[in-house]
PDB file of C-alpha atoms in Angstrom:
ATOM      1  CA  UNK A   1     -11.038  51.437 -51.428  1.00  0.00           C
ATOM      2  CA  UNK A   2     -10.684  49.686 -48.460  1.00  0.00           C
ATOM      3  CA  UNK A   3      -9.417  45.954 -48.665  1.00  0.00           C
ATOM      4  CA  UNK A   4     -12.242  44.062 -47.017  1.00  0.00           C
ATOM      5  CA  UNK A   5     -10.175  42.022 -43.245  1.00  0.00           C
ATOM      6  CA  UNK A   6     -11.014  38.575 -43.491  1.00  0.00           C
ATOM      7  CA  UNK A   7     -12.658  37.193 -40.195  1.00  0.00           C
ATOM      8  CA  UNK A   8     -10.581  35.626 -38.060  1.00  0.00           C
ATOM      9  CA  UNK A   9     -11.498  31.777 -38.121  1.00  0.00           C
ATOM     10  CA  UNK A  10     -11.432  30.052 -34.266  1.00  0.00           C
ATOM     11  CA  UNK A  11      -9.758  27.091 -33.633  1.00  0.00           C
ATOM     12  CA  UNK A  12     -11.406  23.998 -33.933  1.00  0.00           C
ATOM     13  CA  UNK A  13     -12.636  22.387 -30.888  1.00  0.00           C
ATOM     14  CA  UNK A  14     -11.206  19.512 -29.604  1.00  0.00           C
ATOM     15  CA  UNK A  15     -12.713  15.788 -30.635  1.00  0.00           C
ATOM     16  CA  UNK A  16     -14.183  14.331 -27.623  1.00  0.00           C
ATOM     17  CA  UNK A  17     -12.880  11.111 -29.062  1.00  0.00           C
ATOM     18  CA  UNK A  18      -8.781  13.345 -29.021  1.00  0.00           C
ATOM     19  CA  UNK A  19      -9.908  14.801 -25.628  1.00  0.00           C
ATOM     20  CA  UNK A  20     -10.772  11.195 -24.616  1.00  0.00           C
ATOM     21  CA  UNK A  21      -7.625  10.177 -25.567  1.00  0.00           C
ATOM     22  CA  UNK A  22      -5.510  12.156 -24.157  1.00  0.00           C
ATOM     23  CA  UNK A  23      -6.752  12.153 -20.601  1.00  0.00           C
ATOM     24  CA  UNK A  24      -6.225   8.435 -21.209  1.00  0.00           C
ATOM     25  CA  UNK A  25      -1.991   9.097 -21.643  1.00  0.00           C
ATOM     26  CA  UNK A  26      -2.201  11.133 -18.979  1.00  0.00           C
ATOM     27  CA  UNK A  27      -3.650   8.662 -16.530  1.00  0.00           C
ATOM     28  CA  UNK A  28      -1.692   5.577 -17.792  1.00  0.00           C
ATOM     29  CA  UNK A  29       1.638   7.663 -17.929  1.00  0.00           C
ATOM     30  CA  UNK A  30       0.842   8.885 -13.610  1.00  0.00           C
ATOM     31  CA  UNK A  31       0.642   5.125 -13.422  1.00  0.00           C
ATOM     32  CA  UNK A  32       3.872   3.911 -15.209  1.00  0.00           C
ATOM     33  CA  UNK A  33       5.760   6.716 -14.075  1.00  0.00           C
ATOM     34  CA  UNK A  34       4.526   6.002 -10.454  1.00  0.00           C
ATOM     35  CA  UNK A  35       4.510   2.791 -10.530  1.00  0.00           C
ATOM     36  CA  UNK A  36       8.246   2.569 -12.805  1.00  0.00           C
ATOM     37  CA  UNK A  37       9.649   5.805 -13.024  1.00  0.00           C
ATOM     38  CA  UNK A  38      10.251   8.375 -15.683  1.00  0.00           C
ATOM     39  CA  UNK A  39      12.206   5.796 -17.850  1.00  0.00           C
ATOM     40  CA  UNK A  40       9.496   4.100 -18.483  1.00  0.00           C
ATOM     41  CA  UNK A  41       9.496   3.518 -22.506  1.00  0.00           C
ATOM     42  CA  UNK A  42       6.257   5.755 -24.581  1.00  0.00           C
ATOM     43  CA  UNK A  43       5.640   2.566 -26.408  1.00  0.00           C
ATOM     44  CA  UNK A  44       4.394   0.481 -22.719  1.00  0.00           C
ATOM     45  CA  UNK A  45       2.133   3.811 -22.494  1.00  0.00           C
ATOM     46  CA  UNK A  46      -0.085   3.920 -24.931  1.00  0.00           C
ATOM     47  CA  UNK A  47      -0.669  -0.128 -24.671  1.00  0.00           C
ATOM     48  CA  UNK A  48      -1.409   0.590 -21.145  1.00  0.00           C
ATOM     49  CA  UNK A  49      -3.840   3.947 -22.841  1.00  0.00           C
ATOM     50  CA  UNK A  50      -5.156   1.621 -25.624  1.00  0.00           C
ATOM     51  CA  UNK A  51      -3.632   4.396 -28.282  1.00  0.00           C
ATOM     52  CA  UNK A  52      -1.624   3.841 -31.087  1.00  0.00           C
ATOM     53  CA  UNK A  53       2.222   5.113 -30.761  1.00  0.00           C
ATOM     54  CA  UNK A  54       1.174   8.169 -33.527  1.00  0.00           C
ATOM     55  CA  UNK A  55      -1.653   9.346 -30.655  1.00  0.00           C
ATOM     56  CA  UNK A  56       1.014   9.500 -27.998  1.00  0.00           C
ATOM     57  CA  UNK A  57       3.459  11.985 -29.963  1.00  0.00           C
ATOM     58  CA  UNK A  58       0.350  14.063 -31.699  1.00  0.00           C
ATOM     59  CA  UNK A  59      -0.735  15.176 -28.513  1.00  0.00           C
ATOM     60  CA  UNK A  60       3.041  15.130 -26.907  1.00  0.00           C
ATOM     61  CA  UNK A  61       5.366  15.982 -28.792  1.00  0.00           C
ATOM     62  CA  UNK A  62       8.384  14.556 -26.067  1.00  0.00           C
ATOM     63  CA  UNK A  63       8.826  13.320 -22.968  1.00  0.00           C
ATOM     64  CA  UNK A  64       8.931  16.773 -20.961  1.00  0.00           C
ATOM     65  CA  UNK A  65       5.543  18.218 -22.267  1.00  0.00           C
ATOM     66  CA  UNK A  66       4.393  14.589 -21.482  1.00  0.00           C
ATOM     67  CA  UNK A  67       5.908  14.124 -17.779  1.00  0.00           C
ATOM     68  CA  UNK A  68       5.188  18.317 -17.466  1.00  0.00           C
ATOM     69  CA  UNK A  69       1.585  17.323 -17.868  1.00  0.00           C
ATOM     70  CA  UNK A  70       1.103  13.920 -15.751  1.00  0.00           C
ATOM     71  CA  UNK A  71       2.433  17.293 -12.636  1.00  0.00           C
ATOM     72  CA  UNK A  72       0.653  19.454 -13.361  1.00  0.00           C
ATOM     73  CA  UNK A  73      -2.326  17.329 -14.174  1.00  0.00           C
ATOM     74  CA  UNK A  74      -1.291  16.290 -10.454  1.00  0.00           C
ATOM     75  CA  UNK A  75      -1.295  19.563  -8.766  1.00  0.00           C
ATOM     76  CA  UNK A  76      -4.867  20.653 -10.681  1.00  0.00           C
ATOM     77  CA  UNK A  77      -6.677  17.698  -8.974  1.00  0.00           C
ATOM     78  CA  UNK A  78      -4.646  18.696  -5.495  1.00  0.00           C
ATOM     79  CA  UNK A  79      -6.326  22.040  -5.817  1.00  0.00           C
ATOM     80  CA  UNK A  80      -9.168  21.692  -6.259  1.00  0.00           C
ATOM     81  CA  UNK A  81      -9.419  18.982  -2.717  1.00  0.00           C
ATOM     82  CA  UNK A  82      -8.154  21.472  -1.441  1.00  0.00           C
ATOM     83  CA  UNK A  83     -11.089  23.754  -2.838  1.00  0.00           C
ATOM     84  CA  UNK A  84     -13.397  21.370  -2.122  1.00  0.00           C
ATOM     85  CA  UNK A  85     -11.589  21.857   2.104  1.00  0.00           C
ATOM     86  CA  UNK A  86     -12.421  25.172   1.472  1.00  0.00           C
ATOM     87  CA  UNK A  87     -15.960  24.972   0.906  1.00  0.00           C
ATOM     88  CA  UNK A  88     -17.117  22.882   4.074  1.00  0.00           C
ATOM     89  CA  UNK A  89     -18.416  24.321   7.005  1.00  0.00           C
ATOM     90  CA  UNK A  90     -17.441  22.729  10.523  1.00  0.00           C
ATOM     91  CA  UNK A  91     -15.505  22.029  11.905  1.00  0.00           C
ATOM     92  CA  UNK A  92     -10.622  23.817   9.588  1.00  0.00           C
ATOM     93  CA  UNK A  93      -9.079  21.009  11.340  1.00  0.00           C
ATOM     94  CA  UNK A  94     -11.426  17.836   9.861  1.00  0.00           C
ATOM     95  CA  UNK A  95     -11.241  20.316   6.419  1.00  0.00           C
ATOM     96  CA  UNK A  96      -7.614  19.239   5.979  1.00  0.00           C
ATOM     97  CA  UNK A  97      -7.256  16.071   7.607  1.00  0.00           C
ATOM     98  CA  UNK A  98      -9.134  14.802   4.678  1.00  0.00           C
ATOM     99  CA  UNK A  99      -7.503  17.246   1.983  1.00  0.00           C
ATOM    100  CA  UNK A 100      -4.704  15.875   3.446  1.00  0.00           C
ATOM    101  CA  UNK A 101      -6.031  12.402   2.790  1.00  0.00           C
ATOM    102  CA  UNK A 102      -7.499  13.047  -0.460  1.00  0.00           C
ATOM    103  CA  UNK A 103      -3.430  14.914  -1.174  1.00  0.00           C
ATOM    104  CA  UNK A 104      -1.868  11.222  -0.429  1.00  0.00           C
ATOM    105  CA  UNK A 105      -3.862   9.257  -2.972  1.00  0.00           C
ATOM    106  CA  UNK A 106      -2.931  11.237  -5.507  1.00  0.00           C
ATOM    107  CA  UNK A 107       0.660  10.363  -4.976  1.00  0.00           C
ATOM    108  CA  UNK A 108       2.100  13.927  -5.841  1.00  0.00           C
ATOM    109  CA  UNK A 109       5.278  12.533  -4.053  1.00  0.00           C
ATOM    110  CA  UNK A 110       6.481  10.469  -6.711  1.00  0.00           C
ATOM    111  CA  UNK A 111       6.302  12.200  -9.284  1.00  0.00           C
ATOM    112  CA  UNK A 112       7.786  15.216  -7.186  1.00  0.00           C
ATOM    113  CA  UNK A 113      11.583  14.304  -8.856  1.00  0.00           C
ATOM    114  CA  UNK A 114      10.862  14.369 -12.395  1.00  0.00           C
ATOM    115  CA  UNK A 115       9.784  17.513 -12.252  1.00  0.00           C
ATOM    116  CA  UNK A 116      13.797  18.427 -11.217  1.00  0.00           C
ATOM    117  CA  UNK A 117      15.575  15.820 -13.421  1.00  0.00           C
ATOM    118  CA  UNK A 118      13.009  15.459 -16.052  1.00  0.00           C
ATOM    119  CA  UNK A 119      12.792  19.846 -17.006  1.00  0.00           C
ATOM    120  CA  UNK A 120      12.537  23.465 -16.937  1.00  0.00           C
ATOM    121  CA  UNK A 121      11.373  23.762 -12.899  1.00  0.00           C
ATOM    122  CA  UNK A 122       9.774  27.320 -14.144  1.00  0.00           C
ATOM    123  CA  UNK A 123       7.598  26.450 -16.384  1.00  0.00           C
ATOM    124  CA  UNK A 124       4.922  29.373 -16.824  1.00  0.00           C
ATOM    125  CA  UNK A 125       1.707  25.549 -16.454  1.00  0.00           C
ATOM    126  CA  UNK A 126       4.002  23.832 -13.755  1.00  0.00           C
ATOM    127  CA  UNK A 127       4.775  27.155 -11.641  1.00  0.00           C
ATOM    128  CA  UNK A 128       1.134  28.289 -12.514  1.00  0.00           C
ATOM    129  CA  UNK A 129      -0.414  25.371 -10.950  1.00  0.00           C
ATOM    130  CA  UNK A 130       2.519  25.109  -8.046  1.00  0.00           C
ATOM    131  CA  UNK A 131       1.037  28.227  -7.085  1.00  0.00           C
ATOM    132  CA  UNK A 132      -2.385  27.771  -7.042  1.00  0.00           C
ATOM    133  CA  UNK A 133      -1.878  24.261  -4.641  1.00  0.00           C
ATOM    134  CA  UNK A 134       0.513  26.777  -1.836  1.00  0.00           C
ATOM    135  CA  UNK A 135      -2.101  29.947  -2.797  1.00  0.00           C
ATOM    136  CA  UNK A 136      -5.125  27.107  -1.675  1.00  0.00           C
ATOM    137  CA  UNK A 137      -2.616  24.624   0.848  1.00  0.00           C
ATOM    138  CA  UNK A 138      -2.185  27.016   2.722  1.00  0.00           C
ATOM    139  CA  UNK A 139      -6.341  28.638   2.652  1.00  0.00           C
ATOM    140  CA  UNK A 140      -6.896  25.448   3.997  1.00  0.00           C
ATOM    141  CA  UNK A 141      -3.812  25.948   7.402  1.00  0.00           C
ATOM    142  CA  UNK A 142      -4.354  29.577   7.766  1.00  0.00           C
ATOM    143  CA  UNK A 143      -8.511  28.596   8.280  1.00  0.00           C
ATOM    144  CA  UNK A 144      -8.211  25.824  10.482  1.00  0.00           C
ATOM    145  CA  UNK A 145      -5.783  27.567  12.889  1.00  0.00           C
ATOM    146  CA  UNK A 146      -8.129  30.935  12.771  1.00  0.00           C
ATOM    147  CA  UNK A 147     -10.530  28.414  15.046  1.00  0.00           C
ATOM    148  CA  UNK A 148      -7.249  27.432  17.430  1.00  0.00           C
ATOM    149  CA  UNK A 149      -7.533  23.654  15.755  1.00  0.00           C
ATOM    150  CA  UNK A 150      -3.282  24.094  14.214  1.00  0.00           C
ATOM    151  CA  UNK A 151      -0.365  24.548  15.825  1.00  0.00           C
ATOM    152  CA  UNK A 152       1.071  28.472  14.453  1.00  0.00           C
ATOM    153  CA  UNK A 153       4.286  27.436  14.544  1.00  0.00           C
ATOM    154  CA  UNK A 154       3.512  25.335  11.418  1.00  0.00           C
ATOM    155  CA  UNK A 155       3.596  26.181   7.367  1.00  0.00           C
ATOM    156  CA  UNK A 156       2.251  24.989   3.639  1.00  0.00           C
ATOM    157  CA  UNK A 157       5.981  23.038   3.458  1.00  0.00           C
ATOM    158  CA  UNK A 158       5.796  21.067   6.494  1.00  0.00           C
ATOM    159  CA  UNK A 159       2.436  20.080   6.030  1.00  0.00           C
ATOM    160  CA  UNK A 160       3.433  19.111   1.657  1.00  0.00           C
ATOM    161  CA  UNK A 161       6.924  17.750   3.758  1.00  0.00           C
ATOM    162  CA  UNK A 162       5.181  14.570   5.731  1.00  0.00           C
ATOM    163  CA  UNK A 163       2.448  14.155   3.183  1.00  0.00           C
ATOM    164  CA  UNK A 164       6.002  13.218   0.727  1.00  0.00           C
ATOM    165  CA  UNK A 165       7.503  11.292   2.818  1.00  0.00           C
ATOM    166  CA  UNK A 166       4.183   9.076   4.460  1.00  0.00           C
ATOM    167  CA  UNK A 167       3.182   8.636   1.201  1.00  0.00           C
ATOM    168  CA  UNK A 168       6.269   6.963  -0.470  1.00  0.00           C
ATOM    169  CA  UNK A 169       7.498   5.058  -1.471  1.00  0.00           C
ATOM    170  CA  UNK A 170       8.929   6.750  -4.666  1.00  0.00           C
ATOM    171  CA  UNK A 171       8.555   6.451  -8.108  1.00  0.00           C
ATOM    172  CA  UNK A 172       9.251   2.823  -9.938  1.00  0.00           C
ATOM    173  CA  UNK A 173      11.086   1.638  -6.316  1.00  0.00           C
ATOM    174  CA  UNK A 174       7.814  -1.191  -6.971  1.00  0.00           C
ATOM    175  CA  UNK A 175       6.598  -1.099  -2.763  1.00  0.00           C
ATOM    176  CA  UNK A 176       3.810  -0.346  -3.616  1.00  0.00           C
ATOM    177  CA  UNK A 177       2.270  -2.318  -1.175  1.00  0.00           C
ATOM    178  CA  UNK A 178       3.319   0.207   1.502  1.00  0.00           C
ATOM    179  CA  UNK A 179       0.460   2.067   0.620  1.00  0.00           C
ATOM    180  CA  UNK A 180      -1.735   0.108   3.057  1.00  0.00           C
ATOM    181  CA  UNK A 181       0.493   1.928   6.091  1.00  0.00           C
ATOM    182  CA  UNK A 182      -0.092   5.618   4.142  1.00  0.00           C
ATOM    183  CA  UNK A 183      -3.373   7.248   5.045  1.00  0.00           C
ATOM    184  CA  UNK A 184      -2.207   5.339   9.392  1.00  0.00           C
ATOM    185  CA  UNK A 185       0.998   6.923   9.266  1.00  0.00           C
ATOM    186  CA  UNK A 186      -0.934  10.377   7.766  1.00  0.00           C
ATOM    187  CA  UNK A 187      -3.086  10.567  11.238  1.00  0.00           C
ATOM    188  CA  UNK A 188      -0.444   9.981  14.195  1.00  0.00           C
ATOM    189  CA  UNK A 189       1.310  13.013  11.416  1.00  0.00           C
ATOM    190  CA  UNK A 190      -2.041  15.086  11.795  1.00  0.00           C
ATOM    191  CA  UNK A 191      -2.934  14.437  16.048  1.00  0.00           C
ATOM    192  CA  UNK A 192       0.086  15.703  16.618  1.00  0.00           C
ATOM    193  CA  UNK A 193      -0.834  19.007  14.015  1.00  0.00           C
ATOM    194  CA  UNK A 194      -3.631  19.725  16.343  1.00  0.00           C
ATOM    195  CA  UNK A 195      -3.337  23.049  18.246  1.00  0.00           C
ATOM    196  CA  UNK A 196      -3.046  23.356  21.839  1.00  0.00           C
ATOM    197  CA  UNK A 197       0.339  22.088  20.729  1.00  0.00           C
ATOM    198  CA  UNK A 198       2.159  19.872  23.314  1.00  0.00           C
ATOM    199  CA  UNK A 199       6.462  20.557  22.332  1.00  0.00           C
ATOM    200  CA  UNK A 200       8.339  23.269  20.407  1.00  0.00           C
ATOM    201  CA  UNK A 201       9.351  22.552  17.506  1.00  0.00           C
ATOM    202  CA  UNK A 202      13.224  23.600  16.764  1.00  0.00           C
ATOM    203  CA  UNK A 203      13.595  26.046  13.682  1.00  0.00           C
ATOM    204  CA  UNK A 204      10.108  28.552  11.878  1.00  0.00           C
ATOM    205  CA  UNK A 205       7.733  27.205   9.591  1.00  0.00           C
ATOM    206  CA  UNK A 206       8.716  25.922   6.669  1.00  0.00           C
ATOM    207  CA  UNK A 207       7.155  27.602   3.016  1.00  0.00           C
ATOM    208  CA  UNK A 208       7.206  25.556  -0.144  1.00  0.00           C
ATOM    209  CA  UNK A 209       9.569  29.137  -1.564  1.00  0.00           C
ATOM    210  CA  UNK A 210      12.324  27.291   1.941  1.00  0.00           C
ATOM    211  CA  UNK A 211      12.319  24.114  -0.100  1.00  0.00           C
ATOM    212  CA  UNK A 212      13.041  25.490  -3.342  1.00  0.00           C
ATOM    213  CA  UNK A 213      15.279  27.089  -2.228  1.00  0.00           C
ATOM    214  CA  UNK A 214      16.910  24.053  -0.706  1.00  0.00           C
ATOM    215  CA  UNK A 215      16.503  22.229  -3.604  1.00  0.00           C
ATOM    216  CA  UNK A 216      18.275  24.381  -5.878  1.00  0.00           C
TER     217      UNK A 216
END
């Protein structure tokens, strides 16, 4: 006689209020990491999010887990901005420009230094998010190159370095008033990317893999 196998139970779906609390924590953490750096006390993050300390630790067992979630969420939004650019028809360079300005507003440049200093850079979630961004940005750039609008001697790494440098100050510097110059300076940079190129760049097009090797 066979013993009946108990039916596998599905994991309960998180409640809507629990999901909202998690999103509030991530949003508050992103804001405070940009403003003060990665060492901001977790109870300050909880206070800004409007939740208790226990709610923060229930969602994120340690600081590394919270930092990783913040960085991945910013990368996910950056990837969605690239997908929006790819969905546009018409001016391929215009779509690239709009993507760059949205990516700068995400302040990914202020968060990236925390990846190297606080947790495993090779965590599967982080690598998946990073690879998705790289693939989508490459597609946006390739489309502009195919249209003859983007100079052919630039790579994804060139673009992302410029976005990172021009959309700072770094996390924790408390110089956020410089934000008013970001989009002006980004547009100056973007104008320099248009084809035909007016000069030859030294070296070769930079990839994100080149950037990772430089930081190791």
